[in-house]
Amino acid sequence: MSNQYIVTLSCLDQPGIVHAISGGLLGAGCNITESQQYESPDSRTFFMRIEVATEQSLMQVRAALAPIREQFVMSLRVDDAAKRTRTMIMCSKAGHALNDLLFAQRAGNLAIEVPVIVSNHLDLKPMADFYGVDFVHLPVTAANKSQAEAELLALADEYNIELVVLARYMQILSDALCERMSGRVINIHHSFLPSFKGAKPYHQAHARGVKLIGATAHYVTADLDEGPIIDQEVTSVTHARTPAQLVNLGRSVEGRTLTRAVQWHAEHRVMLDGQRTIVFS
Amino acid sequence: MSNQYIVTLSCLDQPGIVHAISGGLLGAGCNITESQQYESPDSRTFFMRIEVATEQSLMQVRAALAPIREQFVMSLRVDDAAKRTRTMIMCSKAGHALNDLLFAQRAGNLAIEVPVIVSNHLDLKPMADFYGVDFVHLPVTAANKSQAEAELLALADEYNIELVVLARYMQILSDALCERMSGRVINIHHSFLPSFKGAKPYHQAHARGVKLIGATAHYVTADLDEGPIIDQEVTSVTHARTPAQLVNLGRSVEGRTLTRAVQWHAEHRVMLDGQRTIVFS
Amino acid sequence: MSNQYIVTLSCLDQPGIVHAISGGLLGAGCNITESQQYESPDSRTFFMRIEVATEQSLMQVRAALAPIREQFVMSLRVDDAAKRTRTMIMCSKAGHALNDLLFAQRAGNLAIEVPVIVSNHLDLKPMADFYGVDFVHLPVTAANKSQAEAELLALADEYNIELVVLARYMQILSDALCERMSGRVINIHHSFLPSFKGAKPYHQAHARGVKLIGATAHYVTADLDEGPIIDQEVTSVTHARTPAQLVNLGRSVEGRTLTRAVQWHAEHRVMLDGQRTIVFS
Amino acid sequence: MSNQYIVTLSCLDQPGIVHAISGGLLGAGCNITESQQYESPDSRTFFMRIEVATEQSLMQVRAALAPIREQFVMSLRVDDAAKRTRTMIMCSKAGHALNDLLFAQRAGNLAIEVPVIVSNHLDLKPMADFYGVDFVHLPVTAANKSQAEAELLALADEYNIELVVLARYMQILSDALCERMSGRVINIHHSFLPSFKGAKPYHQAHARGVKLIGATAHYVTADLDEGPIIDQEVTSVTHARTPAQLVNLGRSVEGRTLTRAVQWHAEHRVMLDGQRTIVFS
């Protein structure tokens, strides 16, 4: 069948949800090719992600599911699996995370398209050029911060951006911006959160003498380094590693972890349950 | 709700399976608490595992699903999640895998009960005694092999055994026995299969200079070391490890891998798709 | 050669140390079979661990190295590699870490001997009996704490204890005891420190929604959960794991991490560099 | 001190080696900053790698060690740690391994310089251009194979190549070339050797139903896929992965494993002990 759609939904947990949804999908000529679900015992919420194949259009499938959405008071989306998430990447000087994202995107392993890269420095413009992506230099100072954020929002509008990825972008977004783009901004923090919040985490890790260092990809919230975690990864280190070596070792972990988190978001695999994420990986 | 059941099914892939099953379960007052499915593109087979909570009895749920089983020509089981799989463990002299299994079982982390341990040696009788498990000494020689296997089958009958676990049991089962207990015997091979089949795999690994060693838990078939793989794990090693050290390092990997495979089998998470396993972990 | 010794030393970093030590060892008929060293850039300290084979006695080797120790103002030990560290294990109700330690010890994989287990509960006495280890029941209350610690010290003296291992012992040792046994008490903390210090770390981990949980083996200091880290390990978890399941998953990580830390300590592979450990693994 | 050198040596195991070498280095004003050694019980060979800091020149240090080299009949090298290994990378159409190598090299994490990339296809010329590396298109057919290899050797001479890295180069080198460049050609094989030698290893892995896939970096020898292994890495997979998805998942493992192997080679950390490698990582 020619169309592949992704249905994601959540609602208060109650009997009959699966039967109703599978009935609606059957009525819309959909064959279920993948399905995952989770009941959160904390929030009493039911979460589900279904991939379907069908000859019908997106509008037809949405229409077929509308009565079920109303009956169960669901939050429900149907997305076209072939549609790539329009993503703005923000970066500063270090290019490792940007390189991982752009290479994976070009290789066809990441369901995003990247029309624009925004940076407060010029260092990574050649990489943007190599990948044929627009590059906007947007310097940020204490004086122009609110104006810069206004430009950022204008750029997001102009490029129809659905997701912002902070690929080691070294500026802190304002609370207002975080609030406005809630659930649509992914950051990579260069530590295994909640260890070593804040600045220079690899130096903190060295001083504490930990034997594993890591990275955490999370949604950005106004509460710095406290947003919902999407993915984490660690790597072993020994006493012999200097802080500078930890920084280098950490970079490949950061790139991998961020790329995976972006992939899951772009494939509609991540849902929010309060401060926790459901990841149907 | 007081009863927890596990439904596992497979049939030819076709539209309407999920809707039919979820309808049957809804009719039997079952709330779906976990659900996983897989369509095998190789064999065109649909596999599903569902956990449900209900007030109805096992017989009532089975009866409710019987028409659906017939309609779709399904292989379908409904098991009580509270029922532990009756397991015979076979071992020889090395006790690491037996120790892991018995400790996990007593700690309540493994959905098996172990009424009997069978060994061709007496070394592990004290461990069986400590855990309060019957121990049967069944020496095997070239001369008495078929008789020993007959006794083994008699023991399996006597103890109502549903699963046999070879926890570093150093005898090869006959083809006839493998055939007869197909899908119900799990072995731990002390290498990362298909590397290093056969005897002394750690010595082979040392000679080849590999940088990772591992273990493979698999169902036993007549084709030695070629049965369907349930789980595998590896650990890093350096040039400095002697074959004897590799043996020791490998033992903890073997115990963990086997215990995980037994857990998945006992929780009805493993299904066979030709020579491959589906593991709904 | 019949004797295997382990030389460990540290001193202010300066030229000629390796040449002097290797000369001293050559003079004592020692063949160096393994050697590792580290210069700490933070403390300007040189650390070295050497394994040697020789026909000479421990006293002869010590005498041969004495002038070098004095010349370089070294902290230097020579230990017999065949001598097992006399270890007291302390535990409460949960037996997973104790089981891992005792099984590894009996299997010959852990260079310790365990003459006594001390617990504030009776639950693990049968396991001590099975392994043939003395078991002392030492209940601790707010009222008797200092008396209980006095008994503990008396037991340590009586059994010639060199190392105390807290295998999920649920009482906090007094500052005085920590001070007195500094560098000779190893604890397993059931989180990936410095995340989730304090009580119920798996519940904290669940609430924060982390995607990896772990364990940390560290030397005990008066500053709770802040002692020098010897080893850490993590395992992946998903959103679907309840706090109780995290506790279970964490236990095998705890047992492995603690056992490895004890092994390294017992083989004289761990040295202290301020709040950090050097681990010549 | 301004100069950092790396001493690597091997010789028949015998007493006094460490003392002699450390004496020679002390005489040449060298401070030992890192040292590792290994005695191979199989070949009775002693291997050592030492990093030193000194004010003396490379020639002076070599001269100081020459008598020791002769006395112990050593294979001995002294390399300047600041000197990057001149490396030719060969590739075909897939760019993942090339991208990892070039990015790591530019970021300063890989002690190589890459003056030329050789490929039998044109696909990766833009990447070579982006990194400012010469790109030579050298098509290979059955008819021109020996001529192409002659050109390859000429290029290696022209660019003063010390190391050839096959970054998913899809042509097999001739036995003569393998022999001639023995120990100086590193390949990445896209399986966890010795499993799945030969073509389409991910398809083989899928058919066998393994639960881990991996990659192996090894020195190339005339015996295909049998050369000494430098490093290996695996990643977990489930039944649900198609062969095409295994290929994609494997690519990041391949890139990482090859980059690590090249790093170790370039830092003179790899030595050959028959068919096995000693890796002083």
PDB file of N, CA and C in Angstrom, chain A residues 207-248:
ATOM      1  N   ALA A 207      37.224  16.220  38.525  1.00  0.00           N
ATOM      2  CA  ALA A 207      37.503  16.534  39.933  1.00  0.00           C
ATOM      3  C   ALA A 207      36.866  15.501  40.859  1.00  0.00           C
ATOM      4  N   ARG A 208      35.667  15.020  40.498  1.00  0.00           N
ATOM      5  CA  ARG A 208      34.977  14.051  41.345  1.00  0.00           C
ATOM      6  C   ARG A 208      35.539  12.645  41.154  1.00  0.00           C
ATOM      7  N   GLY A 209      36.291  12.431  40.060  1.00  0.00           N
ATOM      8  CA  GLY A 209      36.910  11.132  39.853  1.00  0.00           C
ATOM      9  C   GLY A 209      35.944  10.058  39.395  1.00  0.00           C
ATOM     10  N   VAL A 210      34.932  10.423  38.626  1.00  0.00           N
ATOM     11  CA  VAL A 210      33.986   9.399  38.158  1.00  0.00           C
ATOM     12  C   VAL A 210      34.665   8.480  37.132  1.00  0.00           C
ATOM     13  N   LYS A 211      34.110   7.297  36.954  1.00  0.00           N
ATOM     14  CA  LYS A 211      34.686   6.292  36.064  1.00  0.00           C
ATOM     15  C   LYS A 211      33.879   6.130  34.781  1.00  0.00           C
ATOM     16  N   LEU A 212      32.813   6.904  34.662  1.00  0.00           N
ATOM     17  CA  LEU A 212      32.011   6.947  33.440  1.00  0.00           C
ATOM     18  C   LEU A 212      31.649   8.405  33.182  1.00  0.00           C
ATOM     19  N   ILE A 213      31.732   8.837  31.946  1.00  0.00           N
ATOM     20  CA  ILE A 213      31.208  10.151  31.592  1.00  0.00           C
ATOM     21  C   ILE A 213      30.122   9.960  30.539  1.00  0.00           C
ATOM     22  N   GLY A 214      29.269  10.969  30.377  1.00  0.00           N
ATOM     23  CA  GLY A 214      28.161  10.758  29.463  1.00  0.00           C
ATOM     24  C   GLY A 214      27.542  12.024  28.960  1.00  0.00           C
ATOM     25  N   ALA A 215      26.453  11.839  28.239  1.00  0.00           N
ATOM     26  CA  ALA A 215      25.715  12.950  27.652  1.00  0.00           C
ATOM     27  C   ALA A 215      24.223  12.669  27.768  1.00  0.00           C
ATOM     28  N   THR A 216      23.445  13.740  27.785  1.00  0.00           N
ATOM     29  CA  THR A 216      22.002  13.658  27.970  1.00  0.00           C
ATOM     30  C   THR A 216      21.303  14.539  26.947  1.00  0.00           C
ATOM     31  N   ALA A 217      20.438  13.942  26.139  1.00  0.00           N
ATOM     32  CA  ALA A 217      19.603  14.725  25.225  1.00  0.00           C
ATOM     33  C   ALA A 217      18.253  14.935  25.895  1.00  0.00           C
ATOM     34  N   HIS A 218      17.792  16.180  25.937  1.00  0.00           N
ATOM     35  CA  HIS A 218      16.555  16.472  26.666  1.00  0.00           C
ATOM     36  C   HIS A 218      15.804  17.620  26.002  1.00  0.00           C
ATOM     37  N   TYR A 219      14.516  17.664  26.240  1.00  0.00           N
ATOM     38  CA  TYR A 219      13.740  18.821  25.816  1.00  0.00           C
ATOM     39  C   TYR A 219      14.123  19.999  26.698  1.00  0.00           C
ATOM     40  N   VAL A 220      14.152  21.173  26.082  1.00  0.00           N
ATOM     41  CA  VAL A 220      14.534  22.370  26.819  1.00  0.00           C
ATOM     42  C   VAL A 220      13.309  22.931  27.527  1.00  0.00           C
ATOM     43  N   THR A 221      13.478  23.244  28.803  1.00  0.00           N
ATOM     44  CA  THR A 221      12.431  23.945  29.551  1.00  0.00           C
ATOM     45  C   THR A 221      13.076  25.167  30.205  1.00  0.00           C
ATOM     46  N   ALA A 222      12.255  25.986  30.811  1.00  0.00           N
ATOM     47  CA  ALA A 222      12.784  27.183  31.477  1.00  0.00           C
ATOM     48  C   ALA A 222      13.717  26.788  32.622  1.00  0.00           C
ATOM     49  N   ASP A 223      13.505  25.596  33.155  1.00  0.00           N
ATOM     50  CA  ASP A 223      14.330  25.115  34.266  1.00  0.00           C
ATOM     51  C   ASP A 223      15.571  24.431  33.688  1.00  0.00           C
ATOM     52  N   LEU A 224      16.662  25.155  33.640  1.00  0.00           N
ATOM     53  CA  LEU A 224      17.896  24.745  32.944  1.00  0.00           C
ATOM     54  C   LEU A 224      18.361  23.349  33.367  1.00  0.00           C
ATOM     55  N   ASP A 225      18.695  22.500  32.376  1.00  0.00           N
ATOM     56  CA  ASP A 225      19.215  21.152  32.627  1.00  0.00           C
ATOM     57  C   ASP A 225      18.236  20.268  33.387  1.00  0.00           C
ATOM     58  N   GLU A 226      16.963  20.674  33.424  1.00  0.00           N
ATOM     59  CA  GLU A 226      15.976  19.872  34.157  1.00  0.00           C
ATOM     60  C   GLU A 226      14.852  19.402  33.240  1.00  0.00           C
ATOM     61  N   GLY A 227      14.952  19.653  31.959  1.00  0.00           N
ATOM     62  CA  GLY A 227      13.890  19.259  31.042  1.00  0.00           C
ATOM     63  C   GLY A 227      13.802  17.749  30.900  1.00  0.00           C
ATOM     64  N   PRO A 228      12.693  17.257  30.362  1.00  0.00           N
ATOM     65  CA  PRO A 228      12.479  15.810  30.204  1.00  0.00           C
ATOM     66  C   PRO A 228      13.585  15.165  29.364  1.00  0.00           C
ATOM     67  N   ILE A 229      14.148  14.092  29.885  1.00  0.00           N
ATOM     68  CA  ILE A 229      15.268  13.392  29.250  1.00  0.00           C
ATOM     69  C   ILE A 229      14.757  12.473  28.141  1.00  0.00           C
ATOM     70  N   ILE A 230      15.361  12.564  26.974  1.00  0.00           N
ATOM     71  CA  ILE A 230      14.991  11.677  25.856  1.00  0.00           C
ATOM     72  C   ILE A 230      15.946  10.496  25.767  1.00  0.00           C
ATOM     73  N   ASP A 231      17.236  10.765  25.884  1.00  0.00           N
ATOM     74  CA  ASP A 231      18.197   9.670  25.816  1.00  0.00           C
ATOM     75  C   ASP A 231      19.486  10.049  26.540  1.00  0.00           C
ATOM     76  N   GLN A 232      20.204   9.023  26.972  1.00  0.00           N
ATOM     77  CA  GLN A 232      21.481   9.209  27.664  1.00  0.00           C
ATOM     78  C   GLN A 232      22.430   8.101  27.235  1.00  0.00           C
ATOM     79  N   GLU A 233      23.709   8.415  27.254  1.00  0.00           N
ATOM     80  CA  GLU A 233      24.720   7.395  26.960  1.00  0.00           C
ATOM     81  C   GLU A 233      25.968   7.731  27.749  1.00  0.00           C
ATOM     82  N   VAL A 234      26.718   6.717  28.133  1.00  0.00           N
ATOM     83  CA  VAL A 234      27.968   6.940  28.864  1.00  0.00           C
ATOM     84  C   VAL A 234      29.099   6.161  28.218  1.00  0.00           C
ATOM     85  N   THR A 235      30.310   6.511  28.576  1.00  0.00           N
ATOM     86  CA  THR A 235      31.484   5.765  28.144  1.00  0.00           C
ATOM     87  C   THR A 235      32.457   5.704  29.321  1.00  0.00           C
ATOM     88  N   SER A 236      33.222   4.615  29.389  1.00  0.00           N
ATOM     89  CA  SER A 236      34.151   4.421  30.508  1.00  0.00           C
ATOM     90  C   SER A 236      35.375   5.316  30.388  1.00  0.00           C
ATOM     91  N   VAL A 237      35.845   5.813  31.495  1.00  0.00           N
ATOM     92  CA  VAL A 237      37.101   6.565  31.509  1.00  0.00           C
ATOM     93  C   VAL A 237      37.948   6.089  32.688  1.00  0.00           C
ATOM     94  N   THR A 238      39.237   6.356  32.596  1.00  0.00           N
ATOM     95  CA  THR A 238      40.122   5.985  33.689  1.00  0.00           C
ATOM     96  C   THR A 238      40.645   7.246  34.366  1.00  0.00           C
ATOM     97  N   HIS A 239      41.359   7.016  35.468  1.00  0.00           N
ATOM     98  CA  HIS A 239      42.007   8.109  36.209  1.00  0.00           C
ATOM     99  C   HIS A 239      42.961   8.903  35.313  1.00  0.00           C
ATOM    100  N   ALA A 240      43.464   8.267  34.255  1.00  0.00           N
ATOM    101  CA  ALA A 240      44.549   8.889  33.479  1.00  0.00           C
ATOM    102  C   ALA A 240      44.051   9.961  32.513  1.00  0.00           C
ATOM    103  N   ARG A 241      42.767  10.086  32.353  1.00  0.00           N
ATOM    104  CA  ARG A 241      42.233  11.071  31.396  1.00  0.00           C
ATOM    105  C   ARG A 241      42.220  12.468  31.993  1.00  0.00           C
ATOM    106  N   THR A 242      42.790  13.409  31.273  1.00  0.00           N
ATOM    107  CA  THR A 242      42.746  14.819  31.684  1.00  0.00           C
ATOM    108  C   THR A 242      41.366  15.396  31.345  1.00  0.00           C
ATOM    109  N   PRO A 243      41.003  16.537  31.939  1.00  0.00           N
ATOM    110  CA  PRO A 243      39.730  17.163  31.555  1.00  0.00           C
ATOM    111  C   PRO A 243      39.644  17.393  30.047  1.00  0.00           C
ATOM    112  N   ALA A 244      40.745  17.800  29.423  1.00  0.00           N
ATOM    113  CA  ALA A 244      40.706  18.031  27.966  1.00  0.00           C
ATOM    114  C   ALA A 244      40.412  16.735  27.213  1.00  0.00           C
ATOM    115  N   GLN A 245      40.972  15.633  27.677  1.00  0.00           N
ATOM    116  CA  GLN A 245      40.691  14.347  27.025  1.00  0.00           C
ATOM    117  C   GLN A 245      39.248  13.912  27.265  1.00  0.00           C
ATOM    118  N   LEU A 246      38.730  14.199  28.454  1.00  0.00           N
ATOM    119  CA  LEU A 246      37.325  13.883  28.705  1.00  0.00           C
ATOM    120  C   LEU A 246      36.424  14.659  27.740  1.00  0.00           C
ATOM    121  N   VAL A 247      36.766  15.924  27.501  1.00  0.00           N
ATOM    122  CA  VAL A 247      35.991  16.727  26.556  1.00  0.00           C
ATOM    123  C   VAL A 247      35.963  16.036  25.190  1.00  0.00           C
ATOM    124  N   ASN A 248      37.129  15.592  24.732  1.00  0.00           N
ATOM    125  CA  ASN A 248      37.193  14.931  23.426  1.00  0.00           C
ATOM    126  C   ASN A 248      36.436  13.611  23.401  1.00  0.00           C
TER     127      ASN A 248
END
